[in-house]
CSV table of C-alpha atoms in Angstrom, one decimal:
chain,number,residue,atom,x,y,z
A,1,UNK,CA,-30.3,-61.2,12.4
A,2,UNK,CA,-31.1,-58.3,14.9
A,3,UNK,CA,-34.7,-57.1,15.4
A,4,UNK,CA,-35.9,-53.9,17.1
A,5,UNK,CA,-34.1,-55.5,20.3
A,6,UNK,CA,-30.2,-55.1,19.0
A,7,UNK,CA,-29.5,-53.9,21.9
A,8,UNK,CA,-31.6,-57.2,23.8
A,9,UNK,CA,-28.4,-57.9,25.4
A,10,UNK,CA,-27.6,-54.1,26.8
A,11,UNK,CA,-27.7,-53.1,31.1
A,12,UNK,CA,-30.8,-50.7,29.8
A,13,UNK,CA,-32.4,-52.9,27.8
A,14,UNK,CA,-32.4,-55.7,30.9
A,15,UNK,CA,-33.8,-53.1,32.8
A,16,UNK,CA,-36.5,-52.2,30.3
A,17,UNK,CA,-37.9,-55.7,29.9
A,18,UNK,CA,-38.1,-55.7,33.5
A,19,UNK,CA,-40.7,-52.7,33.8
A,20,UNK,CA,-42.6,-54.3,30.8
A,21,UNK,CA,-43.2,-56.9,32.9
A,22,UNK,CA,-44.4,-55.1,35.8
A,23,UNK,CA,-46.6,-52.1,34.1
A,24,UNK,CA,-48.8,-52.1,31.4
A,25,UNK,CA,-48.0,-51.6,27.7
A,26,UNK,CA,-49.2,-48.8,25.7
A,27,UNK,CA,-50.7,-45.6,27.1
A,28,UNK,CA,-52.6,-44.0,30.0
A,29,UNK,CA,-53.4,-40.5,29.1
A,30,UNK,CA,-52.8,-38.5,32.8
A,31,UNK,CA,-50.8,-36.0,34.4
A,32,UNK,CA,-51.0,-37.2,37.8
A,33,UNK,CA,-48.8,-40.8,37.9
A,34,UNK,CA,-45.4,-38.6,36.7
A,35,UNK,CA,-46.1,-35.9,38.7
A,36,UNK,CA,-46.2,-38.1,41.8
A,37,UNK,CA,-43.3,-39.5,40.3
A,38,UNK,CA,-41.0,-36.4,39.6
A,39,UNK,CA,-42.0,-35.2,43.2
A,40,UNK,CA,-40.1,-38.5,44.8
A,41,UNK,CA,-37.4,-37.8,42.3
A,42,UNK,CA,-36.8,-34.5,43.5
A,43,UNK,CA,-39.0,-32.4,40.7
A,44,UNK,CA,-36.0,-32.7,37.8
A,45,UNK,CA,-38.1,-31.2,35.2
A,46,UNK,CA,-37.3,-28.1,36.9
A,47,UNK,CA,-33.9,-28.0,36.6
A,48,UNK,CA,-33.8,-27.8,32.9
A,49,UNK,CA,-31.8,-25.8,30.1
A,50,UNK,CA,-34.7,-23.8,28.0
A,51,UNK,CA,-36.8,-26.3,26.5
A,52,UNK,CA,-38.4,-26.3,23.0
A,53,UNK,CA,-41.1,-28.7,23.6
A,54,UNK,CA,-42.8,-29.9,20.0
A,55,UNK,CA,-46.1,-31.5,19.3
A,56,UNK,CA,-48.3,-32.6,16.3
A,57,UNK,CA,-49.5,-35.1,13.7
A,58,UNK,CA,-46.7,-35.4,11.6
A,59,UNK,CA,-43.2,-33.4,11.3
A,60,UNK,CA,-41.7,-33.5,15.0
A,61,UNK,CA,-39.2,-35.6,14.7
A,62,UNK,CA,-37.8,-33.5,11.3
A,63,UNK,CA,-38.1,-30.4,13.4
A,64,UNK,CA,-36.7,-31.6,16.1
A,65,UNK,CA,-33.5,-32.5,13.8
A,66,UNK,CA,-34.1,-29.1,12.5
A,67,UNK,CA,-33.8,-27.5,16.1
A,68,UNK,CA,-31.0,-29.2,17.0
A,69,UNK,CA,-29.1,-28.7,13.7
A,70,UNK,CA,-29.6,-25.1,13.6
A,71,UNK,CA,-28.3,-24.9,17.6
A,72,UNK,CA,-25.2,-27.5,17.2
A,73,UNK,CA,-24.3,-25.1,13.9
A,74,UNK,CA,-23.9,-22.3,16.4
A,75,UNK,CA,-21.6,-24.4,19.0
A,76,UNK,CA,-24.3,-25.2,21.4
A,77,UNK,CA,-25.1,-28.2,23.6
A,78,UNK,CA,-28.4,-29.6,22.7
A,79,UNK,CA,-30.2,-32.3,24.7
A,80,UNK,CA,-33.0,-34.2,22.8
A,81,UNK,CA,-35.6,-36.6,23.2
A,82,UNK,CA,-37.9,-37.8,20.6
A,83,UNK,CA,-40.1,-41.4,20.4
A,84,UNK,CA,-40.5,-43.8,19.1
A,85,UNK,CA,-37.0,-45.4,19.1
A,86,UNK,CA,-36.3,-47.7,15.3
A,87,UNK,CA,-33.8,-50.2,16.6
A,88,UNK,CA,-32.4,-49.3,19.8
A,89,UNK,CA,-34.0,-47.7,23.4
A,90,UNK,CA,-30.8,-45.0,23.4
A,91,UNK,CA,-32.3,-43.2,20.4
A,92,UNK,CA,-34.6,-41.9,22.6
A,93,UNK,CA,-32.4,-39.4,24.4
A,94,UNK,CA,-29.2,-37.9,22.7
A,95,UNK,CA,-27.0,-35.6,25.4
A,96,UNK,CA,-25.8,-32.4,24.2
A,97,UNK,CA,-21.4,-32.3,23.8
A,98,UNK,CA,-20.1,-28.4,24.7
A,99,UNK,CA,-19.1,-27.4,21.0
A,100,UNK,CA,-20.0,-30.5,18.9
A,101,UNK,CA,-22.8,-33.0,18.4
A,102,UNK,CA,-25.0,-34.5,20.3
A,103,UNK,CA,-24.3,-38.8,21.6
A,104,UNK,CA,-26.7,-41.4,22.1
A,105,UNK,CA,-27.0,-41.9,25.8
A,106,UNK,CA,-24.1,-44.3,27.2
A,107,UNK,CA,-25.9,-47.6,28.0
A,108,UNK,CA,-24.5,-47.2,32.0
A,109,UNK,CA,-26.0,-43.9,32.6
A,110,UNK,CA,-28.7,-45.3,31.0
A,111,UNK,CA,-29.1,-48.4,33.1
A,112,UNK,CA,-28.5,-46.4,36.3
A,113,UNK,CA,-30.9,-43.5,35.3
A,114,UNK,CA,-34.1,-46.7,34.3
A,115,UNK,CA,-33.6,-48.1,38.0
A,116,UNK,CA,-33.3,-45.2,40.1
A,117,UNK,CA,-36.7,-43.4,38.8
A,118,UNK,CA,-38.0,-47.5,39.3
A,119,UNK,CA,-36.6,-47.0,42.6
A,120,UNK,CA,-38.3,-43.9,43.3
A,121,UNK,CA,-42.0,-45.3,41.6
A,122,UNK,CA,-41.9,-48.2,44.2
A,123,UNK,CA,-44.0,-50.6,42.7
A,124,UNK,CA,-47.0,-47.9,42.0
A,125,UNK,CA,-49.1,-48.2,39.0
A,126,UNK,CA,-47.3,-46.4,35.5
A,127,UNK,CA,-46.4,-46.9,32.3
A,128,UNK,CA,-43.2,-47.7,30.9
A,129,UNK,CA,-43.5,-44.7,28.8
A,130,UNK,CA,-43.7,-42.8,31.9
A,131,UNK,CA,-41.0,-44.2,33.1
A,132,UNK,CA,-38.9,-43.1,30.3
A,133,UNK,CA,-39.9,-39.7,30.5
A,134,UNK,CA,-38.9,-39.6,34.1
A,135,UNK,CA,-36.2,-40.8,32.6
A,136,UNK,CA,-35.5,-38.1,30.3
A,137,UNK,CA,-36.1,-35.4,32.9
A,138,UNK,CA,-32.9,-36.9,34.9
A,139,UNK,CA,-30.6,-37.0,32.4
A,140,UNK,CA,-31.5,-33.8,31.0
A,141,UNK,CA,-31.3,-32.4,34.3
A,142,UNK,CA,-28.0,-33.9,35.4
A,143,UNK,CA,-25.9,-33.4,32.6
A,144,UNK,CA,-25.5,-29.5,31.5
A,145,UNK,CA,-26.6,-28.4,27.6
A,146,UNK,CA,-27.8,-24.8,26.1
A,147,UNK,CA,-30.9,-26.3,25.0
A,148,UNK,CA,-33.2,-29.1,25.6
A,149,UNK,CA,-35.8,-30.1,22.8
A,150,UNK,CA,-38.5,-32.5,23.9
A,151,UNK,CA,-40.9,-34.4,21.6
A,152,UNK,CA,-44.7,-35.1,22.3
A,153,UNK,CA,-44.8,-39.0,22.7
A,154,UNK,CA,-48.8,-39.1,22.2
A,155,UNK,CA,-51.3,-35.8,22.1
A,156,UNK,CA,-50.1,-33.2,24.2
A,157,UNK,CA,-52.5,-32.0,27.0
A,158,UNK,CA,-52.1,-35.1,29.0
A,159,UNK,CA,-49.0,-36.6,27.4
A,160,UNK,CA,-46.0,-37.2,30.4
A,161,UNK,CA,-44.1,-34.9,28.8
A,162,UNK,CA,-46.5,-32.0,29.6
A,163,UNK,CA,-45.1,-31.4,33.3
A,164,UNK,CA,-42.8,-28.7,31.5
A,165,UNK,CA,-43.9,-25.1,33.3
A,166,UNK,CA,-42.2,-22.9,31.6
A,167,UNK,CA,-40.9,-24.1,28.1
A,168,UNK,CA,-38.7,-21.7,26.0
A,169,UNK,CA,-41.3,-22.0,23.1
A,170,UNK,CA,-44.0,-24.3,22.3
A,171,UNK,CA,-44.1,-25.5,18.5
A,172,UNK,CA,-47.6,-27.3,17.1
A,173,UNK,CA,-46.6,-29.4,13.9
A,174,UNK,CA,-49.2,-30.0,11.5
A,175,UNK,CA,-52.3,-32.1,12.6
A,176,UNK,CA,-54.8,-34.6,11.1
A,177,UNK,CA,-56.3,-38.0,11.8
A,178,UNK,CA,-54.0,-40.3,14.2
A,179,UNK,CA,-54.7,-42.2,17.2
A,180,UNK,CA,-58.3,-41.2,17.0
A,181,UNK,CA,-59.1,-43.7,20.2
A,182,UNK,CA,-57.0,-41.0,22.1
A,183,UNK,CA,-57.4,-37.5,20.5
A,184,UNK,CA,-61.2,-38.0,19.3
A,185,UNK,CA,-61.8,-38.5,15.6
A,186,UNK,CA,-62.1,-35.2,14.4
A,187,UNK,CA,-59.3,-32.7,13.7
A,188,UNK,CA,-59.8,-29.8,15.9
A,189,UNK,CA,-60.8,-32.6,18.7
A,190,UNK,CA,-56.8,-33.5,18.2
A,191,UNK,CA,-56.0,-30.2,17.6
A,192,UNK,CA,-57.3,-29.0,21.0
A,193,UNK,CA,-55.6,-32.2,23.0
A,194,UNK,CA,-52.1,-30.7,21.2
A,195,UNK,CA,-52.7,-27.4,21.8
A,196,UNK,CA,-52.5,-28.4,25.5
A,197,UNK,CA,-48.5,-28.0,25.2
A,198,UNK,CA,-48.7,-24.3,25.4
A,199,UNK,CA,-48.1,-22.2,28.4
A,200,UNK,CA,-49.5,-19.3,29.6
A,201,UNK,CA,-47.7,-16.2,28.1
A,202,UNK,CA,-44.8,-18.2,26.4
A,203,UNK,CA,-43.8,-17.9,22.5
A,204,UNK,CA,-45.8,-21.0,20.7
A,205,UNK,CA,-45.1,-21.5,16.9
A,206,UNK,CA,-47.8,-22.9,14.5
A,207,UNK,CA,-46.4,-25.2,11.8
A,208,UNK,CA,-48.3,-25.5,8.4
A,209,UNK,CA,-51.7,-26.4,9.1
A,210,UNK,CA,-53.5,-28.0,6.0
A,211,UNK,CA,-56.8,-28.1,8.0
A,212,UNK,CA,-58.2,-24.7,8.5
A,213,UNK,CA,-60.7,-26.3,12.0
A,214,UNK,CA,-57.0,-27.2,13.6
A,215,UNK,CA,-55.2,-23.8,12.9
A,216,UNK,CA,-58.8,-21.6,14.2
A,217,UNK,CA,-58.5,-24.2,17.5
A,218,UNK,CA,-54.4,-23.3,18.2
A,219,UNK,CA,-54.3,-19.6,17.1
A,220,UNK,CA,-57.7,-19.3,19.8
A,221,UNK,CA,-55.5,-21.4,22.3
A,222,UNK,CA,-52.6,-18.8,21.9
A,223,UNK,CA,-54.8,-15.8,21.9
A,224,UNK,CA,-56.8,-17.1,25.1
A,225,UNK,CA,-53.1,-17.9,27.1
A,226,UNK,CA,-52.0,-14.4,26.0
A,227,UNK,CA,-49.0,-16.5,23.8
A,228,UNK,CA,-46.6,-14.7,21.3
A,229,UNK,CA,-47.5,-16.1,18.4
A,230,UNK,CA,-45.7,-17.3,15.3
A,231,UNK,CA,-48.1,-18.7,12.4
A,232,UNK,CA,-46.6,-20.6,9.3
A,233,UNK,CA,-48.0,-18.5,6.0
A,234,UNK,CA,-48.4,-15.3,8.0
A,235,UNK,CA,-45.7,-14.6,10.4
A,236,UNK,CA,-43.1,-16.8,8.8
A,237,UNK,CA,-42.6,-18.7,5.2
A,238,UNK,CA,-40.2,-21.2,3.5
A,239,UNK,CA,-40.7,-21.7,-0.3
A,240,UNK,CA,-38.3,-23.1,-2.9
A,241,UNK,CA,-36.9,-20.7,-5.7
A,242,UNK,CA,-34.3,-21.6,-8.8
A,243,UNK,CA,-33.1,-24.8,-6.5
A,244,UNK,CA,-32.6,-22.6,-3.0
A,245,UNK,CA,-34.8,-22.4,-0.4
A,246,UNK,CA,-36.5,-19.2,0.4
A,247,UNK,CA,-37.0,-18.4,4.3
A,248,UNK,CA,-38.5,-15.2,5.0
A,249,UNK,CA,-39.9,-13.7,9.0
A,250,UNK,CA,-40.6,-10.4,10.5
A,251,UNK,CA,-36.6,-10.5,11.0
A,252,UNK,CA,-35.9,-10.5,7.7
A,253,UNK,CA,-35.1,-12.6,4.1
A,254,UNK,CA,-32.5,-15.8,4.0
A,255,UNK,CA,-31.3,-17.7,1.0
A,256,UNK,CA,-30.4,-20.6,2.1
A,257,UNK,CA,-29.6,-24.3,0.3
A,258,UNK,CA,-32.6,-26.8,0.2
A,259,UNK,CA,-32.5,-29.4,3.3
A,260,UNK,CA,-30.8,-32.5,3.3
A,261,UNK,CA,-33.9,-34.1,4.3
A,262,UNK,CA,-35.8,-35.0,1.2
A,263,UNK,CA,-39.6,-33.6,0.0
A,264,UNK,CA,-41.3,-30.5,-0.2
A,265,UNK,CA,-42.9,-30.5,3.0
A,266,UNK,CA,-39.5,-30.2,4.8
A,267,UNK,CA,-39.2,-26.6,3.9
A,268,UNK,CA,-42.1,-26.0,6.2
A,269,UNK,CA,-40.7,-28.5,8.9
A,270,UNK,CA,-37.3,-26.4,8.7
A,271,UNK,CA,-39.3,-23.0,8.5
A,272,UNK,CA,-41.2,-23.8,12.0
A,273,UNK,CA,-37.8,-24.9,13.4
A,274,UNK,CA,-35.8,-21.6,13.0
A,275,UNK,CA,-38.8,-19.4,14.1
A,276,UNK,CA,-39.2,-21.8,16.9
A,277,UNK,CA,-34.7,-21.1,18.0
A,278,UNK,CA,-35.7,-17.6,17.4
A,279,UNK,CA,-38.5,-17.4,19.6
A,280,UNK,CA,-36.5,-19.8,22.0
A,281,UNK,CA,-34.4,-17.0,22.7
A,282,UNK,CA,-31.5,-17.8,20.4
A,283,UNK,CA,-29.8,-15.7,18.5
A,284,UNK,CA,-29.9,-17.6,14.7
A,285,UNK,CA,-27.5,-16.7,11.7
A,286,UNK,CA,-27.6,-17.5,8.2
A,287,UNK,CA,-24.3,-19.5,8.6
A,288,UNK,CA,-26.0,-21.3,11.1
A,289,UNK,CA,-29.1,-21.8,8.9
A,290,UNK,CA,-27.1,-23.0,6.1
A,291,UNK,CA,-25.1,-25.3,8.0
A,292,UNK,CA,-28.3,-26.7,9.8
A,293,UNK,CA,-29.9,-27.4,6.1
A,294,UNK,CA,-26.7,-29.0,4.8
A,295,UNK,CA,-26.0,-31.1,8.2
A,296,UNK,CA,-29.3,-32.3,9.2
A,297,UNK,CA,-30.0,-35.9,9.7
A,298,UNK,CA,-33.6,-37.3,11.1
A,299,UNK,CA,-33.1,-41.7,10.0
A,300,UNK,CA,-36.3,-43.4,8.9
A,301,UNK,CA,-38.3,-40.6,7.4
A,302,UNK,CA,-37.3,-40.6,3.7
A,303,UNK,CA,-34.2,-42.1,4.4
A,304,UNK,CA,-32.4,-43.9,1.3
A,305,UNK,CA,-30.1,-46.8,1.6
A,306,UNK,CA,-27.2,-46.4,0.1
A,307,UNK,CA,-25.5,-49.7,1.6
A,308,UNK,CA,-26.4,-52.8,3.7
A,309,UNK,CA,-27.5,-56.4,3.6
A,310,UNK,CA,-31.1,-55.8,1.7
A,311,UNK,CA,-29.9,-53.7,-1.3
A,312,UNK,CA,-28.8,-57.5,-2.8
A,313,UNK,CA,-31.8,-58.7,-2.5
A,314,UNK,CA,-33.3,-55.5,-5.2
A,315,UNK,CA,-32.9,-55.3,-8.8
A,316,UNK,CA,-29.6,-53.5,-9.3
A,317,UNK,CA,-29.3,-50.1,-9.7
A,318,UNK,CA,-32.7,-49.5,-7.2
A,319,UNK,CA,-33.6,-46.4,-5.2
A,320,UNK,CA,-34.8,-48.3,-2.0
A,321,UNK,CA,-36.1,-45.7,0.4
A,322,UNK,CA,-37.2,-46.4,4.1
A,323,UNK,CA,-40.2,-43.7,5.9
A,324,UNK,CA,-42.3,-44.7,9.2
A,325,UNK,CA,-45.1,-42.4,8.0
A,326,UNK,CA,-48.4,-44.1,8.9
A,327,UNK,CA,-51.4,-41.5,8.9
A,328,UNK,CA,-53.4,-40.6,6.2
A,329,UNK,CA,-51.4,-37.1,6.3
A,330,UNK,CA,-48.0,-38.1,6.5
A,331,UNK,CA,-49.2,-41.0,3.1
A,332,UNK,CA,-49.8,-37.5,1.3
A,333,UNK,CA,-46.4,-36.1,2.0
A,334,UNK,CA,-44.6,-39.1,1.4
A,335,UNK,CA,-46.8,-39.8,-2.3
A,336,UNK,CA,-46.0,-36.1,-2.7
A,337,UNK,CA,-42.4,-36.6,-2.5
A,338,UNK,CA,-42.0,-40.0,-4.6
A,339,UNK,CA,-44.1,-37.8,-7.5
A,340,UNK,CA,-41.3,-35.5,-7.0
A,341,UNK,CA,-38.8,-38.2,-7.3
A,342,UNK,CA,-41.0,-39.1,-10.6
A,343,UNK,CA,-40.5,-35.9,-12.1
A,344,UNK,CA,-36.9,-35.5,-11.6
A,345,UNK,CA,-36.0,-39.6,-12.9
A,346,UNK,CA,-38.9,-41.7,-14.1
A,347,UNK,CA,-39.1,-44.9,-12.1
A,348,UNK,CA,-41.7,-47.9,-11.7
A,349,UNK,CA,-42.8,-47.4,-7.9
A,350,UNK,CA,-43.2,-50.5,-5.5
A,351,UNK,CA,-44.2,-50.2,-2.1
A,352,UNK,CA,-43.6,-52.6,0.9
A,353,UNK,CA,-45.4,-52.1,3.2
A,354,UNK,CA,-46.9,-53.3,6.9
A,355,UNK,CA,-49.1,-51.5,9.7
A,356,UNK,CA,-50.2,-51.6,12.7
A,357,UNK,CA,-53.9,-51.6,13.7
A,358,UNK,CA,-54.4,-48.7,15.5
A,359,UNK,CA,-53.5,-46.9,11.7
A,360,UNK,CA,-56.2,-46.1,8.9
A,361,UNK,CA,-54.7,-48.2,6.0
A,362,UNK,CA,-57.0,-47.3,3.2
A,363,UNK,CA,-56.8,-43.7,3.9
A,364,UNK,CA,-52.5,-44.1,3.6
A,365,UNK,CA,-53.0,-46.0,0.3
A,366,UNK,CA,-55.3,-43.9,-1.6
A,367,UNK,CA,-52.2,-41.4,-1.2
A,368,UNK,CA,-50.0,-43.9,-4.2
A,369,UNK,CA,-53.4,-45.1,-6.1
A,370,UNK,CA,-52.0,-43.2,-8.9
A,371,UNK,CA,-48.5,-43.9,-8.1
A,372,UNK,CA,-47.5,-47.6,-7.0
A,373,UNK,CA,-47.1,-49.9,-9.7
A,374,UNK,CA,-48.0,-52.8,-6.9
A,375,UNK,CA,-47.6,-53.1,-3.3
A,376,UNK,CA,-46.4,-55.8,-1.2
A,377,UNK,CA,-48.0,-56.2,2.2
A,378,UNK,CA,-45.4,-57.8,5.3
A,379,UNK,CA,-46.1,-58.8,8.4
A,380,UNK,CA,-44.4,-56.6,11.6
A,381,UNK,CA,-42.6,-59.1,13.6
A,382,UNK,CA,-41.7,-56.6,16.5
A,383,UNK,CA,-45.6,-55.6,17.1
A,384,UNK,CA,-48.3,-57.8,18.2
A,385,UNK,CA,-50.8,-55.2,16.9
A,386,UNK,CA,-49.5,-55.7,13.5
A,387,UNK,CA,-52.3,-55.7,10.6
A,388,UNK,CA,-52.1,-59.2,8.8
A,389,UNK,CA,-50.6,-58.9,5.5
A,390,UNK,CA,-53.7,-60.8,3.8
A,391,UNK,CA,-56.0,-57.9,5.7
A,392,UNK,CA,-53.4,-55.2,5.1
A,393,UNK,CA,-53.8,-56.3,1.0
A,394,UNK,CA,-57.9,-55.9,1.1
A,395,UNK,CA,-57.2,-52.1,2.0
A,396,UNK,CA,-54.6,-51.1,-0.5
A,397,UNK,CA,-57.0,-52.9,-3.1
A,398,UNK,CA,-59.9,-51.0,-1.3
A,399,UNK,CA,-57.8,-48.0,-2.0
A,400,UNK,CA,-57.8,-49.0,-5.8
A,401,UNK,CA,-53.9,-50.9,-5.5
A,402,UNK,CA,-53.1,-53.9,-7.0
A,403,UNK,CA,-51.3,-55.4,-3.5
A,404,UNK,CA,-50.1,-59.0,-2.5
A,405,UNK,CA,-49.2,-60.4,0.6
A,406,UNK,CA,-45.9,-61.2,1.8
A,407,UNK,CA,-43.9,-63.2,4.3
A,408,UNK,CA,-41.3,-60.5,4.5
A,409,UNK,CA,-39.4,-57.6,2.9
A,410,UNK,CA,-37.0,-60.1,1.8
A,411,UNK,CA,-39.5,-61.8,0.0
A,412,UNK,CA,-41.1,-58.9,-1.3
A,413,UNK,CA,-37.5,-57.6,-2.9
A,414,UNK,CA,-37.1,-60.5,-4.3
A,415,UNK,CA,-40.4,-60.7,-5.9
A,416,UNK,CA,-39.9,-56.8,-7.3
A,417,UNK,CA,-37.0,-58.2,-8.6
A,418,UNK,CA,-38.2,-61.5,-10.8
A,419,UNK,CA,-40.3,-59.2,-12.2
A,420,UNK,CA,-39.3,-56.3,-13.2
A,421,UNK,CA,-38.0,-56.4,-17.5
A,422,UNK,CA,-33.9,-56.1,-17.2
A,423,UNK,CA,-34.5,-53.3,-20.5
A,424,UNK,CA,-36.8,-51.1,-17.9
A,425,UNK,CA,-35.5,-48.2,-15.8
A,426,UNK,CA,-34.7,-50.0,-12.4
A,427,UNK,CA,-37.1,-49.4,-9.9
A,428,UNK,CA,-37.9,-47.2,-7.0
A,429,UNK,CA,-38.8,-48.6,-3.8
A,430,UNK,CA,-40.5,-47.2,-0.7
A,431,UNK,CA,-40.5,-49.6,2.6
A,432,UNK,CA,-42.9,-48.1,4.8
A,433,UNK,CA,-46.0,-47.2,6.7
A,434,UNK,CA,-45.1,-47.7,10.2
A,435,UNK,CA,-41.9,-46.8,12.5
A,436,UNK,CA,-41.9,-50.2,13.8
A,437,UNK,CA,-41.2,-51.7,10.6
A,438,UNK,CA,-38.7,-49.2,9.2
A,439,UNK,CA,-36.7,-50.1,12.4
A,440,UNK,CA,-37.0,-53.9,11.9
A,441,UNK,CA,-35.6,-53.0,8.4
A,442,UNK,CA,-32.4,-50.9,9.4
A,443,UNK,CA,-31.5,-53.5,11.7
A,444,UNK,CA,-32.0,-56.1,9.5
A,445,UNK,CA,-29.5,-54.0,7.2
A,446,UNK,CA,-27.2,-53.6,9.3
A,447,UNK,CA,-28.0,-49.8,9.3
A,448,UNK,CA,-29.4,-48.7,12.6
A,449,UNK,CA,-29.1,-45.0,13.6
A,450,UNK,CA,-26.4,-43.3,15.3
């Protein structure tokens, strides 16, 4: 059986397990470590292709597979990096291919890209995600593309990624409560540390904001850094209509299929996306929009299995689906989406579920109180901050779930399935509630991304 280390035995991931060992784990909030470090590197950040640089709560990593399906639909290069990886380091950086799609990082150049930015930090004080962001700056900066899209790791204002000067556009995802030890525990506290992504005088575009204290802090931002602006319900729209979706801007009207990527909330994730190539500087189509909605591929947010190792272990005939959402805003999209799913094919719902303790359980939970038939609560074997499945049980009860505790998602499918009445509608089942656990599970499968 793999684990999130499938690639334990790869040139890169030898080199990784080396830095853990020398810096500290998790994150460091500063500009000035990377900067020091890109300087001995030679500054690569500047020697990028435009740059759509993408912050926010929830919905970067969809828009980022947005971005990048709209630009490869038009025959360009696209370089991206997003984090955190499921199963394997290389999903962190996929190299734009002149006419085609984008490829996981070769593990050499990989390798040789990890030891010469260690090289270069010479035993200083970082973080390994700093490292990899160096990292990310060399490749991108080595290897030619059209476009570069680079995802927020944590925040924005202070995140490693913010070295970009002069990004083609700046896009804010929606925001809400997450890593409230960071950001501050109020939503325009985190909406102000996000905002920090934009540049003086460059295009920014606003996702869908739910909280109106988040949207007054960003539009301000742009207004005070003279920033075009693009604004989700007043500059730009997506809606569904008779089973198409329904993008409208100041450029005009498109009819256009609904994404591949399941749930409502997608429309407004794809939305931001093609305002944000626009604004980029990139000339966008509707062939190339209804490519990008019909081609687009993000793995582990409301992704199904279709095939693998664990579908034995479910009662036959189940929808299993896998998402890493783990805030108390992304539980409402993802509850939205399975009530969806409801509508369309009644199903019982069963949740598996495990977290980490930096995450707001209860507030995830009360999301599926009228939803879940039960949940089963797993441990996280790849995080030692996972929340103990006895503990993780108290808050989906506390959030008004009948829940049980579980030694694994094997278990817990096998459970679902003693119980559920042969004569019932076979049921629907969401693994979920952190990234680190959806990885664990499509390795476990024998399904890890590409």
């Amino acid at each position: 059986m793999t684990d999130r280390g499938q690639i334990a035995v790869s040139e890169a991931a030898r080199e990784i397990e080396k830095l853990m060992g020398l810096h500290p784990k998790g994150y460091d909030l500063s500009l000035d470590r990377i900067r020091r470090l890109l300087e001995a590197l030679g500054n690569p950040e500047r020697n990028l292709p435009p740059v759509i640089h993408i912050a926010g709560t929830n919905g970067k990593g969809s828009t980022s597979a947005f971005c990048r399906a709209l630009l490869e639909a038009a025959g360009h290069s696209v370089h991206v990096h997003t984090s955190p990886h499921l199963v394997n380091w290389h999903e962190r950086y996929r190299l734009g291919v002149p006419g085609g799609r984008g490829q996981l990082v070769d593990d050499a150049v990989f390798a040789d890209a990890l030891r010469r930015v260690a090289k270069a930090n010479d035993g200083e004080k970082i973080t390994v995600f700093e490292i990899l962001t160096a990292v990310t700056f060399i490749l991108f900066s080595e290897h030619p593309a059209d476009a570069a899209i680079i995802e927020v790791g944590l925040g924005g204002r202070f995140d490693a990624t913010n070295v970009i000067e002069d990004p083609a556009v700046s896009v804010i995802m929606p925001i809400s409560l997450d890593h409230q030890p960071y950001l501050g525990d109020r939503v325009e506290l985190i909406a102000a540390e996000k905002a920090g992504i934009m540049k003086r005088g460059r295009p920014v575009v606003i996702g869908h904001q739910e909280y109106d204290a988040a949207l007054d802090v960003l539009m301000s931002t742009a207004e005070r850094l003279n920033c075009p602006s693009a604004v989700f319900g007043q500059d730009f729209i997506a809606h569904e209509e008779y089973g198409r979706l329904i993008y409208q801007d100041e450029f005009g009207l498109a009819d256009l299929p609904l994404p591949r990527l399941p749930g409502r909330h997608q429309y407004a994730n794809a939305a931001a996306a093609i305002r944000a190539v626009k604004a980029a500087g990139f000339t966008v189509t509707e062939p190339m929009m209804e490519k990008a909605m019909e081609t687009v591929e993000w793995p582990g947010r409301l992704q199904k299995l279709t095939e693998g190792r664990l579908l034995s272990h479910a009662p036959a005939r189940s929808e299993i689906w896998v998402d890493g959402g783990h805030n108390p805003g992304a539980g409402e999209v993802i509850a939205e989406a399975m009530a969806n799913f409801e509508e369309r094919q009644s199903r019982p719902l069963f949740l598996i579920s495990g977290m980490i303790n930096t995450k707001d359980p209860v507030g995830y939970f009360k999301a599926f109180a009228d939803l879940a038939e039960k949940i089963y609560c797993v441990p996280i074997r790849g995080s030692e901050a996972m929340i103990d499945p006895v503990i993780l049980a108290h808050a989906a009860y506390d959030a008004g779930l009948v829940a049980e505790p579980m030694s694994s998602v094997i278990d817990a499918l096998d459970a679902i399935a003693s119980t559920i009445d042969p004569e019932a509608p076979p049921p629907r089942i969401l693994i979920g509630g952190s990234l680190y656990l959806v990885g664990e599970v499509l390795a476990e499968n024998g399904t890890p991304p590409k």
